[in-house]
Structure formats: C-alpha cells, structure tokens
mmCIF file of C-alpha atoms in Angstrom:
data_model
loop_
_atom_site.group_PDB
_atom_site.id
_atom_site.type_symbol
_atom_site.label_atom_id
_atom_site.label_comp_id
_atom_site.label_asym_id
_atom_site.label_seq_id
_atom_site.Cartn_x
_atom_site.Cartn_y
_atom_site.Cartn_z
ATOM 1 C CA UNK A 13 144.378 134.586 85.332
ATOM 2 C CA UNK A 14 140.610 132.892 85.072
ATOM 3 C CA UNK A 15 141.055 131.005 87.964
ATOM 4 C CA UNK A 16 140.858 134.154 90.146
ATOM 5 C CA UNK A 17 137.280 134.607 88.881
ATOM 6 C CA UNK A 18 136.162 130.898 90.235
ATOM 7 C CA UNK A 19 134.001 130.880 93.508
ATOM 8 C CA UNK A 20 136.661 129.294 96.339
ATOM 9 C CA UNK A 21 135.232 125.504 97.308
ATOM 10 C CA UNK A 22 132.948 125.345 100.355
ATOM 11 C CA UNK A 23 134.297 122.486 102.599
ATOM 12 C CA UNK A 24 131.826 122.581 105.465
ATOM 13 C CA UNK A 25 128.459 123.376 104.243
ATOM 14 C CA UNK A 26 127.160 126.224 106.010
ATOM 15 C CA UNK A 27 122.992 127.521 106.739
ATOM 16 C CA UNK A 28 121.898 130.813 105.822
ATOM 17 C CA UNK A 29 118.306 132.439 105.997
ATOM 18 C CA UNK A 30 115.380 131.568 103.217
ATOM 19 C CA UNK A 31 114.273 134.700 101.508
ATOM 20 C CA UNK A 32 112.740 137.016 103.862
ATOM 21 C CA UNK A 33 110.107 137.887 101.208
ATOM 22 C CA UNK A 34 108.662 134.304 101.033
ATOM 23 C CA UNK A 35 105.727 134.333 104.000
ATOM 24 C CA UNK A 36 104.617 137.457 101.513
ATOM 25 C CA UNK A 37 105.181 135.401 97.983
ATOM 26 C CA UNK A 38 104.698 131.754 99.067
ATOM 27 C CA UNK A 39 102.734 131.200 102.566
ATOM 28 C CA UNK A 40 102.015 127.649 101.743
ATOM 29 C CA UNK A 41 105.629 126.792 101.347
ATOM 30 C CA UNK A 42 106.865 128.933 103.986
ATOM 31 C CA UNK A 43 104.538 126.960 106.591
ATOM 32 C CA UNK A 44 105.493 124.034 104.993
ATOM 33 C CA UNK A 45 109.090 124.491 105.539
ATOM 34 C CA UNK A 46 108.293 125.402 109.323
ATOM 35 C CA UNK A 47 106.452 122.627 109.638
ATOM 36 C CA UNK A 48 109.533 120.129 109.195
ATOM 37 C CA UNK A 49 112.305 122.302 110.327
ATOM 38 C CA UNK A 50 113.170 123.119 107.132
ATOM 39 C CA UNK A 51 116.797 124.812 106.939
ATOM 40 C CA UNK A 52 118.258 126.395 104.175
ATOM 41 C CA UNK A 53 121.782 125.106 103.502
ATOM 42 C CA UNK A 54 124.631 126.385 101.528
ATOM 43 C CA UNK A 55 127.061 123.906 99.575
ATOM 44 C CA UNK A 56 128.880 126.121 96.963
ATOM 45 C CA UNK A 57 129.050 125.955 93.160
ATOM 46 C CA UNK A 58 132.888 124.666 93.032
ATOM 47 C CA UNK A 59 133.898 121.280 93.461
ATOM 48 C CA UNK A 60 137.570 120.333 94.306
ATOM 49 C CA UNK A 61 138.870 117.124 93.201
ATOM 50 C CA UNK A 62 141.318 115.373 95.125
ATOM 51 C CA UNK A 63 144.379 116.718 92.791
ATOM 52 C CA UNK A 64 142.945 120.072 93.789
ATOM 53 C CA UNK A 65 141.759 120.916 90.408
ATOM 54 C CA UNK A 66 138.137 123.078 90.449
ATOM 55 C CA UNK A 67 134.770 122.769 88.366
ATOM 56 C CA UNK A 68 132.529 125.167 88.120
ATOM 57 C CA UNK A 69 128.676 125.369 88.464
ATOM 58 C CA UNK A 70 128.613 121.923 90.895
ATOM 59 C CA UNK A 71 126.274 123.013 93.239
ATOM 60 C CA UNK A 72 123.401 120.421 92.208
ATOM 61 C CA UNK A 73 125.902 118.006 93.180
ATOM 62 C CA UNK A 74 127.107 119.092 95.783
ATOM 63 C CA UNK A 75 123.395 119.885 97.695
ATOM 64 C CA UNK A 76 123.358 116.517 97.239
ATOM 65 C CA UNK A 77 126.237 114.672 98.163
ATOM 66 C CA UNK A 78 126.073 117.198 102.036
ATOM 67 C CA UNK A 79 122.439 115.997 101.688
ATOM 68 C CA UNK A 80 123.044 112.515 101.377
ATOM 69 C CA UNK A 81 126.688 111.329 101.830
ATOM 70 C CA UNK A 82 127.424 108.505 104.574
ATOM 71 C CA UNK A 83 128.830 109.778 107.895
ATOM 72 C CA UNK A 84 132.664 111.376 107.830
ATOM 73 C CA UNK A 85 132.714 110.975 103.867
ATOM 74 C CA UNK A 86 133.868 113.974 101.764
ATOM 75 C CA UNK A 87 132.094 115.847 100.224
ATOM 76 C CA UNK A 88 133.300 116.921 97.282
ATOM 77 C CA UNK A 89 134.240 112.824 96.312
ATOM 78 C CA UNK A 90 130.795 112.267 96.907
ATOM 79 C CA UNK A 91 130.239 114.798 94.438
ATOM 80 C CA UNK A 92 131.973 113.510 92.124
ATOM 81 C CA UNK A 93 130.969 109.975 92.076
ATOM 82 C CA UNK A 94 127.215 111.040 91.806
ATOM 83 C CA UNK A 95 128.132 113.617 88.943
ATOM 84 C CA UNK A 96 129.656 110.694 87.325
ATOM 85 C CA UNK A 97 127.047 108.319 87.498
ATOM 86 C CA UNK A 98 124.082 110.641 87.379
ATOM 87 C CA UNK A 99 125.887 112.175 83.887
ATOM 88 C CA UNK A 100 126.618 108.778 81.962
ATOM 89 C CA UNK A 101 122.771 107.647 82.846
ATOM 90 C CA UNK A 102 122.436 110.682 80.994
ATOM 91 C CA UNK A 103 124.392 110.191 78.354
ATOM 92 C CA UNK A 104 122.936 106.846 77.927
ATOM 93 C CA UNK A 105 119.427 108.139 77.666
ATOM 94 C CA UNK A 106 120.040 111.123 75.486
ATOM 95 C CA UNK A 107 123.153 110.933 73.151
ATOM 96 C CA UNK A 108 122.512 113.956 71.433
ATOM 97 C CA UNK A 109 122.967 116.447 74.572
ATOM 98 C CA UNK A 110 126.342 115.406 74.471
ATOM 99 C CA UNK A 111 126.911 116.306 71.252
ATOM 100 C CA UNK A 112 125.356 119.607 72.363
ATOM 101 C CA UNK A 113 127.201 120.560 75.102
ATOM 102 C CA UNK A 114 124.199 120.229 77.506
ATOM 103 C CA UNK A 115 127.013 117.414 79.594
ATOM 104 C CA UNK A 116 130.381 119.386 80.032
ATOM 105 C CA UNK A 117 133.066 120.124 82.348
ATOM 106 C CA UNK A 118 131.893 123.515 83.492
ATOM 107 C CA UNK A 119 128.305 123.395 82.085
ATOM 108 C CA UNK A 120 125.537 123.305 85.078
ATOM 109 C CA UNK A 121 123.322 120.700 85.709
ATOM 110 C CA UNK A 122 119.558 120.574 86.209
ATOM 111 C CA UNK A 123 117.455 118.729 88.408
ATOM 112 C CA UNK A 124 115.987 117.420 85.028
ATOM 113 C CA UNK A 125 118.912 115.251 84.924
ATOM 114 C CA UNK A 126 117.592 112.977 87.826
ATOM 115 C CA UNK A 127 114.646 112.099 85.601
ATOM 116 C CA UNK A 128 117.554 109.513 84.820
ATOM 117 C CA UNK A 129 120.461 109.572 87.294
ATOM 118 C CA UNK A 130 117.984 109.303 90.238
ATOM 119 C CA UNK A 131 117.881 105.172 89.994
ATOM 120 C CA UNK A 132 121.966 105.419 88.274
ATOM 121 C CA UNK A 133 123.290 106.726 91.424
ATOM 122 C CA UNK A 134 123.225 104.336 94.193
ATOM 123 C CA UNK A 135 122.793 106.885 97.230
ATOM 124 C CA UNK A 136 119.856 108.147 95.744
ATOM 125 C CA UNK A 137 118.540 105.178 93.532
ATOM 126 C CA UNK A 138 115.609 104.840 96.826
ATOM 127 C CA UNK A 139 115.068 108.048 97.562
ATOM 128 C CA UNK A 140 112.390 111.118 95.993
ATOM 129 C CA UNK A 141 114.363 114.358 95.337
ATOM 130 C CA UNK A 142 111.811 117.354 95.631
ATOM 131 C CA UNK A 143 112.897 120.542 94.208
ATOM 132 C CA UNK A 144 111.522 123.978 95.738
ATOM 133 C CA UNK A 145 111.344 126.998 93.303
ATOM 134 C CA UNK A 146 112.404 130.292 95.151
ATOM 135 C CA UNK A 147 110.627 131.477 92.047
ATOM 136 C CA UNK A 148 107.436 130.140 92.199
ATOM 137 C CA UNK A 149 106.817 128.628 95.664
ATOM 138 C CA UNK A 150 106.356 125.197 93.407
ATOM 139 C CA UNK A 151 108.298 122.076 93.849
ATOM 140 C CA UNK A 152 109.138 119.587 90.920
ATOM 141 C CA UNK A 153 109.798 115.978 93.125
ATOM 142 C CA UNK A 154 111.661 113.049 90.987
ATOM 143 C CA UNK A 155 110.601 109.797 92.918
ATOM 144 C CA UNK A 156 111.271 106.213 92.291
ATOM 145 C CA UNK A 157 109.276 104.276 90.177
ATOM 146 C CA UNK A 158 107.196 101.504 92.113
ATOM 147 C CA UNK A 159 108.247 102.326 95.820
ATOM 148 C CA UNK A 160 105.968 102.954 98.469
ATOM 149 C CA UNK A 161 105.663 106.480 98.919
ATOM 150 C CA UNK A 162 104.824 105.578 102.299
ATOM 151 C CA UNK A 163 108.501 104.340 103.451
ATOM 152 C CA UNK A 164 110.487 106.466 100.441
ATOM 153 C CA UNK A 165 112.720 109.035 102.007
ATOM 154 C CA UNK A 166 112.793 112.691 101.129
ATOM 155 C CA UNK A 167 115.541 114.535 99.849
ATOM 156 C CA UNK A 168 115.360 118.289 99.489
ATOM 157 C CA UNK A 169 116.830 120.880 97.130
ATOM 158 C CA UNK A 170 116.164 125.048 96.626
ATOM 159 C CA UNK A 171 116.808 126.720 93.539
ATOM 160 C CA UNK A 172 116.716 130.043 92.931
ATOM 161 C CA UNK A 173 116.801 130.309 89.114
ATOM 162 C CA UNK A 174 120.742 130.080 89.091
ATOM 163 C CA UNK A 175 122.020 127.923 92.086
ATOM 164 C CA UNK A 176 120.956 124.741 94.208
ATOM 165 C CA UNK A 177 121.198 124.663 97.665
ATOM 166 C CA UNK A 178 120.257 121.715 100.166
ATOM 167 C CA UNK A 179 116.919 121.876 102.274
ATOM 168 C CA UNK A 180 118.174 119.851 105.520
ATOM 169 C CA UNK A 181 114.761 118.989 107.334
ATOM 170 C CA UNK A 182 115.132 118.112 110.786
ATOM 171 C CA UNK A 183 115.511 114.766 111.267
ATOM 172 C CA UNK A 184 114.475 112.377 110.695
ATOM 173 C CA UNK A 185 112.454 114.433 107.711
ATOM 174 C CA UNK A 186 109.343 113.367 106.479
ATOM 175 C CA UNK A 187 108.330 110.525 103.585
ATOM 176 C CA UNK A 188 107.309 111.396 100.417
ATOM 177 C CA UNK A 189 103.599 110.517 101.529
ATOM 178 C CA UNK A 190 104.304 112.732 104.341
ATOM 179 C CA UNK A 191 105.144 115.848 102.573
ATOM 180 C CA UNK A 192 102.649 115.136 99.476
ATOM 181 C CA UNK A 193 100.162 115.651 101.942
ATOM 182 C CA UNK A 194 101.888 118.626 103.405
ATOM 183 C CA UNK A 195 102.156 120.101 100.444
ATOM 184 C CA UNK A 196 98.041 119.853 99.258
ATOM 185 C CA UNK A 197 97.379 121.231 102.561
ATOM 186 C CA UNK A 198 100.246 122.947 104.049
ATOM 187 C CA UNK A 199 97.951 125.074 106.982
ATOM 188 C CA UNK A 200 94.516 126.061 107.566
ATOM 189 C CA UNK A 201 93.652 129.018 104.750
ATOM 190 C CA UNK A 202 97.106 128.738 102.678
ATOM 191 C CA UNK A 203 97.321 128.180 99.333
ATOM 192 C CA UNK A 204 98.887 124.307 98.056
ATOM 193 C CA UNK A 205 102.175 123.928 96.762
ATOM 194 C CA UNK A 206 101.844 123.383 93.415
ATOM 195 C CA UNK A 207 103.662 120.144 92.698
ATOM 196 C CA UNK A 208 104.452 118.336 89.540
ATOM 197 C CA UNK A 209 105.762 114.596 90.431
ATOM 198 C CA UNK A 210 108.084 113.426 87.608
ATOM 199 C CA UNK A 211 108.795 109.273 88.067
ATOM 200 C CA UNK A 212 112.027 108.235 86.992
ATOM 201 C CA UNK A 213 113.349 106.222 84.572
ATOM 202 C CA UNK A 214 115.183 103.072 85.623
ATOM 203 C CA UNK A 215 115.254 99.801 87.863
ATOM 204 C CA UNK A 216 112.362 97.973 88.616
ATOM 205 C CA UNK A 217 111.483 97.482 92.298
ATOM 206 C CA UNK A 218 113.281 95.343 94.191
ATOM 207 C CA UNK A 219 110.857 92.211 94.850
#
C-alpha cells in the first residue's frame, strides 16, 4: 500500500557532506561555515509517534528538535511537541491558512512559520533560528524580539528548496552578534551573505 512509499524514520541523526559545488556558488558562506565548524546534519522527513504511526514532510521539525532537544530526550517527541506548539501559534495568528490547508497532517512546514512559533515554543522562545539557502548562499534568521543579540544563541538550519536539515556548529557555536558579523564579512575578498533578519512576533523581554 502507500505506506511503502513513506521515507523510513531516522532515529539517530546522521552528517553528510555540504554540496561540493558551494566554494564555486557561495564562497562567503562556504568560509563562513568553516569558520564555525559548520556540519551538515541529516534528520529525515518522517516523524514516528510513540504509537508508531508516521507523518510525512517533518524534517523542519525534526532539524530542530536534534538541534535543540535536552540531553537523552527523543527525538521525534521533541518533534512533536514543537510541531504542536509552533502550529497552534500559527493558527492563532493566521486563521485562514487553516482553512487552506497551509497547517495539515502531511503538509510541510516553512521556516516562515517561526515568524510566530519561535517565542510559542519554549526550547526555542530565546534563541535566533538562521536559515541557509543551498539555493542562494542567503540566510533568512528569525530572532527574538528585544534580546541582546550579544548573549542570543544561534540555531542553524539548511534548506535546499525541498528539505531542512540541521547545521550543528561546533560548540559552543557562535551568538547571533557573532555570526551577523560573520556573515557581512565572512573572509578577506568574499562576497557577504546576504541576510534578511525577520523579528518575531510574541513575548516581550523578560525584565
């Protein structure tokens, strides 16, 4: 039946190479990458619950929850809890995608959807998300509103046009100040990464 045609779930994350082509398309971002000891990281695109039952096309959540789940937790619950909370701060903020399918069982999601589940999901709610384009060489990076770039914590994602995978930096990875900088000036005589920051919606900072 259909379920043959469903990717297997990836349990243990696994790292695999970042396009060979990009020193040639993107300098700027592959120096970057170097630079913080950038690896490429895959998680899979189906997400096993813990009846066994599988969703398709989970791999935004699922770069995230290997990215940033506490020690020895699984993966695919943390999945789930931040597709949960991520998706009804969605909901809340946009009725009508609902109503058009945009927020399904086995509809993808996009990193757009952090414009309002980055503050909704509590092991995110302090940190930036930046998003590399295989693509473009650009990065999109959702970061708290009114946090201190300075002490706000990076997490990474690479998307190819189809699929998210997790950038892992080595640790302990640099602050969003830290790689805004590396980004406008990534090594002598390479192009910038062209960045668009997007703030998102949500809680105030914590006084």
């Amino acid at each position: 039946g259909k379920t043959m045609l469903i990717p297997p779930p990836v349990r243990a994350p696994f790292a695999i190479p970042f396009p060979e082509d990009l020193h040639r398309r993107a300098p700027g971002l592959r120096a970057l990458l170097a630079r913080f000891g950038a690896t490429l990281v895959e998680c899979g695109m189906t997400r096993a619950d813990n009846t066994g039952a599988l969703t398709q096309n989970q791999c935004l959540y699922l770069s995230l929850a290997a990215a940033v789940r506490p020690h020895q937790e699984e993966i695919h619950d943390v999945a789930g809890s931040l597709r949960a909370q991520i998706e009804t701060a969605v909901r809340r903020a946009r009725p009508h995608w609902a109503e058009q399918d945009l927020l399904g069982q086995e509809v993808g999601a996009f990193a757009d959807f952090l414009t309002w589940g980055l503050q909704a999901a509590p092991l995110l709610r302090y940190r930036a998300v930046a998003v590399y384009d295989s693509r473009t060489g650009g990065c999109e990076v959702y970061r708290p509103w009114g946090r201190d770039a300075a002490t706000t914590r990076v997490t990474a994602l690479w998307f190819s046009g189809a699929h998210y995978r997790w950038v892992r930096w080595r640790e302990p990875g640099p602050t969003l100040t830290q790689l805004l900088s590396a980004h406008g000036q990534p090594g002598p005589g390479l192009t910038r990464v062209i960045t668009v920051t997007i703030t998102a919606a949500g809680l105030a900072p914590e006084r």
